[in-house]
PDB file of C-alpha atoms in Angstrom:
ATOM      1  CA  MET A  18      90.303  73.374-131.681  1.00  0.00           C
ATOM      2  CA  ASN A  19      88.891  72.680-135.087  1.00  0.00           C
ATOM      3  CA  PHE A  20      89.267  68.969-134.368  1.00  0.00           C
ATOM      4  CA  ASN A  21      87.088  69.289-131.314  1.00  0.00           C
ATOM      5  CA  VAL A  22      84.518  71.330-133.188  1.00  0.00           C
ATOM      6  CA  TRP A  23      84.487  68.744-135.940  1.00  0.00           C
ATOM      7  CA  ASN A  24      83.927  66.023-133.384  1.00  0.00           C
ATOM      8  CA  ILE A  25      81.092  67.933-131.805  1.00  0.00           C
ATOM      9  CA  LYS A  26      79.475  68.384-135.220  1.00  0.00           C
ATOM     10  CA  ASP A  27      79.866  64.701-135.850  1.00  0.00           C
ATOM     11  CA  MET A  28      78.293  63.916-132.514  1.00  0.00           C
ATOM     12  CA  PHE A  29      75.206  65.951-133.217  1.00  0.00           C
ATOM     13  CA  SER A  30      74.761  64.669-136.729  1.00  0.00           C
ATOM     14  CA  ILE A  31      71.719  62.595-135.641  1.00  0.00           C
ATOM     15  CA  PRO A  32      69.167  61.554-138.255  1.00  0.00           C
ATOM     16  CA  PRO A  33      65.816  63.350-138.161  1.00  0.00           C
ATOM     17  CA  GLY A  34      63.802  60.186-137.411  1.00  0.00           C
ATOM     18  CA  MET A  35      65.482  59.633-134.065  1.00  0.00           C
ATOM     19  CA  GLY A  36      64.077  62.805-132.565  1.00  0.00           C
ATOM     20  CA  THR A  37      60.532  61.717-133.299  1.00  0.00           C
ATOM     21  CA  ASN A  38      61.185  58.351-131.676  1.00  0.00           C
ATOM     22  CA  LYS A  39      62.375  60.109-128.541  1.00  0.00           C
ATOM     23  CA  SER A  40      59.138  62.008-128.128  1.00  0.00           C
ATOM     24  CA  SER A  41      57.043  58.917-128.797  1.00  0.00           C
ATOM     25  CA  GLY A  42      57.510  57.419-125.316  1.00  0.00           C
ATOM     26  CA  ARG A  43      59.720  57.143-122.293  1.00  0.00           C
ATOM     27  CA  ASN A  44      60.418  53.456-122.741  1.00  0.00           C
ATOM     28  CA  SER A  45      62.156  54.100-126.123  1.00  0.00           C
ATOM     29  CA  VAL A  46      64.901  56.313-124.665  1.00  0.00           C
ATOM     30  CA  PRO A  47      67.679  53.676-124.571  1.00  0.00           C
ATOM     31  CA  SER A  48      67.082  52.754-128.254  1.00  0.00           C
ATOM     32  CA  ASP A  49      67.472  56.428-129.437  1.00  0.00           C
ATOM     33  CA  TYR A  50      71.148  56.538-128.534  1.00  0.00           C
ATOM     34  CA  SER A  51      72.068  52.997-129.533  1.00  0.00           C
ATOM     35  CA  SER A  52      73.851  54.267-132.681  1.00  0.00           C
ATOM     36  CA  LEU A  53      76.223  56.579-130.727  1.00  0.00           C
ATOM     37  CA  THR A  54      79.631  55.530-129.453  1.00  0.00           C
ATOM     38  CA  ASP A  55      80.873  55.882-125.899  1.00  0.00           C
ATOM     39  CA  SER A  56      83.064  58.899-126.748  1.00  0.00           C
ATOM     40  CA  GLN A  57      80.182  60.679-128.450  1.00  0.00           C
ATOM     41  CA  LEU A  58      77.951  60.109-125.441  1.00  0.00           C
ATOM     42  CA  LEU A  59      80.694  61.389-123.142  1.00  0.00           C
ATOM     43  CA  PHE A  60      81.336  64.571-125.118  1.00  0.00           C
ATOM     44  CA  GLY A  61      77.657  65.126-125.653  1.00  0.00           C
ATOM     45  CA  SER A  62      76.947  64.972-121.951  1.00  0.00           C
ATOM     46  CA  GLN A  63      79.743  67.468-121.228  1.00  0.00           C
ATOM     47  CA  PHE A  64      78.996  70.064-123.910  1.00  0.00           C
ATOM     48  CA  CYS A  65      75.243  69.738-124.075  1.00  0.00           C
ATOM     49  CA  PRO A  66      73.806  69.348-120.592  1.00  0.00           C
ATOM     50  CA  ASP A  67      70.365  70.279-121.927  1.00  0.00           C
ATOM     51  CA  ASN A  68      70.247  67.102-124.011  1.00  0.00           C
ATOM     52  CA  SER A  69      71.360  64.854-121.134  1.00  0.00           C
ATOM     53  CA  GLN A  70      68.843  66.205-118.618  1.00  0.00           C
ATOM     54  CA  PRO A  71      65.721  64.781-120.295  1.00  0.00           C
ATOM     55  CA  THR A  72      67.436  61.415-120.448  1.00  0.00           C
ATOM     56  CA  SER A  73      67.992  61.395-116.682  1.00  0.00           C
ATOM     57  CA  LEU A  74      64.430  62.531-116.199  1.00  0.00           C
ATOM     58  CA  ASP A  75      63.231  59.733-118.430  1.00  0.00           C
ATOM     59  CA  PHE A  76      65.210  57.178-116.451  1.00  0.00           C
ATOM     60  CA  GLY A  77      63.837  58.588-113.172  1.00  0.00           C
ATOM     61  CA  ALA A  78      60.305  58.352-114.528  1.00  0.00           C
ATOM     62  CA  GLN A  79      60.985  54.781-115.610  1.00  0.00           C
ATOM     63  CA  SER A  80      62.241  53.867-112.114  1.00  0.00           C
ATOM     64  CA  LYS A  81      59.179  55.482-110.521  1.00  0.00           C
ATOM     65  CA  GLN A  82      56.921  53.638-112.950  1.00  0.00           C
ATOM     66  CA  GLN A  83      58.731  50.373-112.166  1.00  0.00           C
ATOM     67  CA  LYS A  84      58.348  50.954-108.407  1.00  0.00           C
ATOM     68  CA  SER A  85      54.664  51.780-108.860  1.00  0.00           C
ATOM     69  CA  SER A  86      54.116  48.601-110.889  1.00  0.00           C
ATOM     70  CA  ASP A  87      55.985  46.552-108.247  1.00  0.00           C
ATOM     71  CA  HIS A  88      53.863  48.090-105.499  1.00  0.00           C
ATOM     72  CA  ASN A  89      50.682  47.378-107.459  1.00  0.00           C
ATOM     73  CA  SER A  90      51.787  43.776-108.031  1.00  0.00           C
ATOM     74  CA  GLN A  91      52.503  43.377-104.303  1.00  0.00           C
ATOM     75  CA  ASP A  92      49.072  44.821-103.466  1.00  0.00           C
ATOM     76  CA  SER A  93      47.416  42.436-105.920  1.00  0.00           C
ATOM     77  CA  GLU A  94      49.344  39.474-104.469  1.00  0.00           C
ATOM     78  CA  SER A  95      48.365  40.438-100.914  1.00  0.00           C
ATOM     79  CA  SER A  96      44.711  40.848-101.941  1.00  0.00           C
ATOM     80  CA  ILE A  97      44.780  37.448-103.665  1.00  0.00           C
ATOM     81  CA  PHE A  98      46.311  35.891-100.543  1.00  0.00           C
ATOM     82  CA  VAL A  99      43.644  37.507 -98.316  1.00  0.00           C
ATOM     83  CA  LYS A 100      40.942  36.162-100.639  1.00  0.00           C
ATOM     84  CA  TYR A 101      42.564  32.727-100.437  1.00  0.00           C
ATOM     85  CA  GLN A 102      42.547  32.865 -96.636  1.00  0.00           C
ATOM     86  CA  THR A 103      38.925  34.022 -96.388  1.00  0.00           C
ATOM     87  CA  ARG A 104      37.529  31.671 -99.035  1.00  0.00           C
ATOM     88  CA  PRO A 105      35.062  28.933 -97.824  1.00  0.00           C
ATOM     89  CA  HIS A 106      36.419  25.427 -97.503  1.00  0.00           C
ATOM     90  CA  LEU A 107      35.560  23.030-100.290  1.00  0.00           C
ATOM     91  CA  PHE A 108      35.001  19.884 -98.228  1.00  0.00           C
ATOM     92  CA  GLY A 109      33.597  21.346 -95.015  1.00  0.00           C
ATOM     93  CA  GLY A 110      36.869  21.342 -93.108  1.00  0.00           C
ATOM     94  CA  ASP A 111      37.586  23.675 -90.249  1.00  0.00           C
ATOM     95  CA  GLY A 112      40.818  24.923 -91.800  1.00  0.00           C
ATOM     96  CA  LYS A 113      42.969  23.968 -88.846  1.00  0.00           C
ATOM     97  CA  GLU A 114      44.789  21.071 -90.500  1.00  0.00           C
ATOM     98  CA  LYS A 115      45.617  22.341 -93.961  1.00  0.00           C
ATOM     99  CA  GLY A 116      49.329  21.666 -93.827  1.00  0.00           C
ATOM    100  CA  PRO A 117      51.985  23.755 -95.578  1.00  0.00           C
ATOM    101  CA  LEU A 118      49.564  25.379 -98.034  1.00  0.00           C
ATOM    102  CA  HIS A 119      47.588  27.100 -95.302  1.00  0.00           C
ATOM    103  CA  SER A 120      50.723  28.444 -93.639  1.00  0.00           C
ATOM    104  CA  TYR A 121      51.994  30.122 -96.833  1.00  0.00           C
ATOM    105  CA  GLY A 122      53.141  33.644 -96.050  1.00  0.00           C
ATOM    106  CA  ILE A 123      52.283  33.333 -92.327  1.00  0.00           C
ATOM    107  CA  GLY A 124      54.862  30.998 -90.872  1.00  0.00           C
ATOM    108  CA  LYS A 125      57.406  28.412 -91.794  1.00  0.00           C
ATOM    109  CA  PRO A 126      55.745  25.296 -93.289  1.00  0.00           C
ATOM    110  CA  LYS A 127      55.985  22.138 -91.255  1.00  0.00           C
ATOM    111  CA  GLY A 128      58.675  19.686 -92.186  1.00  0.00           C
ATOM    112  CA  PHE A 129      58.054  16.096 -93.105  1.00  0.00           C
ATOM    113  CA  LEU A 130      59.407  14.786 -89.795  1.00  0.00           C
ATOM    114  CA  GLU A 131      57.316  17.231 -87.758  1.00  0.00           C
ATOM    115  CA  GLN A 132      54.209  16.256 -89.719  1.00  0.00           C
ATOM    116  CA  PHE A 133      55.043  12.577 -89.257  1.00  0.00           C
ATOM    117  CA  GLU A 134      55.555  13.016 -85.501  1.00  0.00           C
ATOM    118  CA  GLU A 135      52.306  14.951 -85.216  1.00  0.00           C
ATOM    119  CA  ASN A 136      50.381  12.270 -87.113  1.00  0.00           C
ATOM    120  CA  ARG A 137      52.002   9.538 -85.015  1.00  0.00           C
ATOM    121  CA  LYS A 138      51.094  11.377 -81.815  1.00  0.00           C
ATOM    122  CA  LYS A 139      47.510  11.798 -82.991  1.00  0.00           C
ATOM    123  CA  ALA A 140      47.294   8.090 -83.867  1.00  0.00           C
ATOM    124  CA  LYS A 141      48.741   7.152 -80.472  1.00  0.00           C
ATOM    125  CA  ASP A 142      46.295   9.444 -78.651  1.00  0.00           C
ATOM    126  CA  LYS A 143      43.424   7.984 -80.664  1.00  0.00           C
ATOM    127  CA  GLN A 144      44.517   4.427 -79.841  1.00  0.00           C
ATOM    128  CA  GLU A 145      44.849   5.244 -76.140  1.00  0.00           C
ATOM    129  CA  SER A 146      41.426   6.898 -76.188  1.00  0.00           C
ATOM    130  CA  GLU A 147      39.903   3.807 -77.820  1.00  0.00           C
ATOM    131  CA  ILE A 148      41.576   1.521 -75.254  1.00  0.00           C
ATOM    132  CA  LEU A 149      40.328   3.706 -72.397  1.00  0.00           C
ATOM    133  CA  SER A 150      36.808   3.758 -73.842  1.00  0.00           C
ATOM    134  CA  SER A 151      36.853  -0.036 -74.225  1.00  0.00           C
ATOM    135  CA  LEU A 152      38.068  -0.430 -70.627  1.00  0.00           C
ATOM    136  CA  ILE A 153      35.318   1.855 -69.354  1.00  0.00           C
ATOM    137  CA  CYS A 154      32.735  -0.143 -71.328  1.00  0.00           C
ATOM    138  CA  HIS A 155      34.041  -3.414 -69.827  1.00  0.00           C
ATOM    139  CA  ILE A 156      33.891  -1.935 -66.324  1.00  0.00           C
ATOM    140  CA  GLN A 157      30.333  -0.744 -66.896  1.00  0.00           C
ATOM    141  CA  GLU A 158      29.341  -4.180 -68.208  1.00  0.00           C
ATOM    142  CA  GLY A 159      30.949  -5.837 -65.152  1.00  0.00           C
ATOM    143  CA  ILE A 160      29.089  -3.508 -62.790  1.00  0.00           C
ATOM    144  CA  GLN A 161      25.834  -4.239 -64.619  1.00  0.00           C
ATOM    145  CA  ARG A 162      26.419  -7.994 -64.357  1.00  0.00           C
ATOM    146  CA  LEU A 163      27.271  -7.690 -60.670  1.00  0.00           C
ATOM    147  CA  HIS A 164      24.103  -5.690 -60.083  1.00  0.00           C
ATOM    148  CA  THR A 165      22.056  -8.327 -61.928  1.00  0.00           C
ATOM    149  CA  SER A 166      23.665 -11.143 -59.910  1.00  0.00           C
ATOM    150  CA  PHE A 167      22.987  -9.292 -56.662  1.00  0.00           C
ATOM    151  CA  ASN A 168      19.352  -8.826 -57.644  1.00  0.00           C
ATOM    152  CA  GLN A 169      19.050 -12.522 -58.464  1.00  0.00           C
ATOM    153  CA  PHE A 170      20.703 -13.472 -55.174  1.00  0.00           C
ATOM    154  CA  GLU A 171      18.329 -11.175 -53.309  1.00  0.00           C
ATOM    155  CA  GLU A 172      15.344 -12.720 -55.062  1.00  0.00           C
ATOM    156  CA  ASN A 173      16.592 -16.233 -54.279  1.00  0.00           C
ATOM    157  CA  GLU A 174      17.248 -15.267 -50.663  1.00  0.00           C
ATOM    158  CA  ASN A 175      13.789 -13.796 -50.324  1.00  0.00           C
ATOM    159  CA  SER A 176      12.278 -16.934 -51.813  1.00  0.00           C
ATOM    160  CA  ARG A 177      14.326 -19.112 -49.476  1.00  0.00           C
ATOM    161  CA  ASN A 178      13.358 -17.043 -46.446  1.00  0.00           C
ATOM    162  CA  LYS A 179       9.741 -17.252 -47.463  1.00  0.00           C
ATOM    163  CA  SER A 180      10.026 -21.034 -47.764  1.00  0.00           C
ATOM    164  CA  VAL A 181      11.623 -21.263 -44.306  1.00  0.00           C
ATOM    165  CA  LEU A 182       8.927 -19.075 -42.784  1.00  0.00           C
ATOM    166  CA  ASP A 183       6.220 -21.131 -44.427  1.00  0.00           C
ATOM    167  CA  GLY A 184       7.797 -24.341 -43.084  1.00  0.00           C
ATOM    168  CA  LEU A 185       8.055 -22.931 -39.570  1.00  0.00           C
ATOM    169  CA  GLU A 186       4.460 -21.798 -39.717  1.00  0.00           C
ATOM    170  CA  ASN A 187       3.340 -25.266 -40.811  1.00  0.00           C
ATOM    171  CA  ILE A 188       5.366 -26.888 -38.023  1.00  0.00           C
ATOM    172  CA  SER A 189       3.867 -24.505 -35.479  1.00  0.00           C
ATOM    173  CA  LYS A 190       0.370 -25.293 -36.644  1.00  0.00           C
ATOM    174  CA  THR A 191       1.131 -29.011 -36.494  1.00  0.00           C
ATOM    175  CA  PHE A 192       2.539 -28.740 -32.969  1.00  0.00           C
ATOM    176  CA  GLN A 193      -0.443 -26.715 -31.894  1.00  0.00           C
ATOM    177  CA  GLU A 194      -2.919 -29.202 -33.274  1.00  0.00           C
ATOM    178  CA  ASN A 195      -1.028 -32.140 -31.803  1.00  0.00           C
ATOM    179  CA  GLY A 196      -0.762 -30.352 -28.440  1.00  0.00           C
ATOM    180  CA  HIS A 197      -4.478 -29.864 -28.266  1.00  0.00           C
ATOM    181  CA  SER A 198      -4.963 -33.511 -29.090  1.00  0.00           C
ATOM    182  CA  TYR A 199      -2.429 -34.623 -26.493  1.00  0.00           C
ATOM    183  CA  TYR A 200      -3.932 -32.334 -23.891  1.00  0.00           C
ATOM    184  CA  GLY A 201      -7.361 -33.755 -24.523  1.00  0.00           C
ATOM    185  CA  SER A 202      -6.048 -37.294 -24.249  1.00  0.00           C
ATOM    186  CA  ILE A 203      -4.233 -36.558 -21.003  1.00  0.00           C
ATOM    187  CA  LEU A 204      -7.284 -34.797 -19.598  1.00  0.00           C
ATOM    188  CA  SER A 205      -9.438 -37.749 -20.476  1.00  0.00           C
ATOM    189  CA  ALA A 206      -6.970 -40.131 -18.824  1.00  0.00           C
ATOM    190  CA  VAL A 207      -6.845 -38.044 -15.655  1.00  0.00           C
ATOM    191  CA  THR A 208     -10.623 -37.866 -15.541  1.00  0.00           C
ATOM    192  CA  ALA A 209     -10.908 -41.617 -16.010  1.00  0.00           C
ATOM    193  CA  LYS A 210      -8.359 -42.254 -13.245  1.00  0.00           C
ATOM    194  CA  SER A 211     -10.244 -39.963 -10.911  1.00  0.00           C
ATOM    195  CA  SER A 212     -13.462 -41.810 -11.650  1.00  0.00           C
ATOM    196  CA  VAL A 213     -11.834 -45.168 -10.964  1.00  0.00           C
ATOM    197  CA  GLU A 214     -10.414 -43.955  -7.659  1.00  0.00           C
ATOM    198  CA  GLN A 215     -13.794 -42.616  -6.653  1.00  0.00           C
ATOM    199  CA  ALA A 216     -15.419 -45.939  -7.498  1.00  0.00           C
ATOM    200  CA  LEU A 217     -12.803 -47.852  -5.511  1.00  0.00           C
ATOM    201  CA  LEU A 218     -13.304 -45.539  -2.545  1.00  0.00           C
ATOM    202  CA  GLU A 219     -17.051 -46.101  -2.597  1.00  0.00           C
ATOM    203  CA  MET A 220     -16.570 -49.858  -2.805  1.00  0.00           C
ATOM    204  CA  GLU A 221     -14.207 -49.735   0.169  1.00  0.00           C
ATOM    205  CA  ASN A 222     -16.709 -47.772   2.221  1.00  0.00           C
ATOM    206  CA  ARG A 223     -19.447 -50.268   1.412  1.00  0.00           C
ATOM    207  CA  LEU A 224     -17.269 -53.176   2.437  1.00  0.00           C
ATOM    208  CA  ILE A 225     -16.519 -51.479   5.748  1.00  0.00           C
ATOM    209  CA  SER A 226     -20.181 -50.848   6.430  1.00  0.00           C
ATOM    210  CA  VAL A 227     -21.126 -54.420   5.559  1.00  0.00           C
ATOM    211  CA  SER A 228     -18.451 -55.864   7.790  1.00  0.00           C
ATOM    212  CA  THR A 229     -19.623 -53.672  10.644  1.00  0.00           C
ATOM    213  CA  GLU A 230     -23.200 -54.795  10.319  1.00  0.00           C
ATOM    214  CA  ASN A 231     -22.172 -58.431  10.274  1.00  0.00           C
ATOM    215  CA  ALA A 232     -20.158 -58.013  13.420  1.00  0.00           C
ATOM    216  CA  VAL A 233     -23.147 -56.632  15.324  1.00  0.00           C
TER     217      VAL A 233
END
């Protein structure tokens, strides 16, 4: 019994300076009991529950303070991330193709192979678009050339038709002029023939009358 009492007295033989350090702050609680052994801490917690209760309270306060600091750090990180998302772009980009940095905290970043396949697909689509645009330009140029050729052919055809019409008109005028001339010549010949026949008829009548007179 005396041995236990002596041990209890030894346990509570704490220097005066350690009590002041305990009241100085909650974070210094583990250093106040660093000089005690495990057996002294065990007996002290059993026989003096009043001394052990502030220690548990101090540890609970420390855990609450740690949780509060963790929560504050998480809030600050989330606010920094929101500011990063809403910041203006440096080089005027639309923010759609920022790669893994833009997807931080939102989704899984794209792998190298996925990024390579996406870039290859974009390059292929761009090449196909350029080929299609070039083909459309060639088709438009061909249509324009065909239209120009058709216009030239139409102009040449109109010129040729005009030349043919002019030639036919000249031939018609020539035929008309020659016809009038031929008609006049024929009319003159017919008139001359009629005059000759009339003269011959008169001569024949005179000969008949003369022969009749001579017979009488």
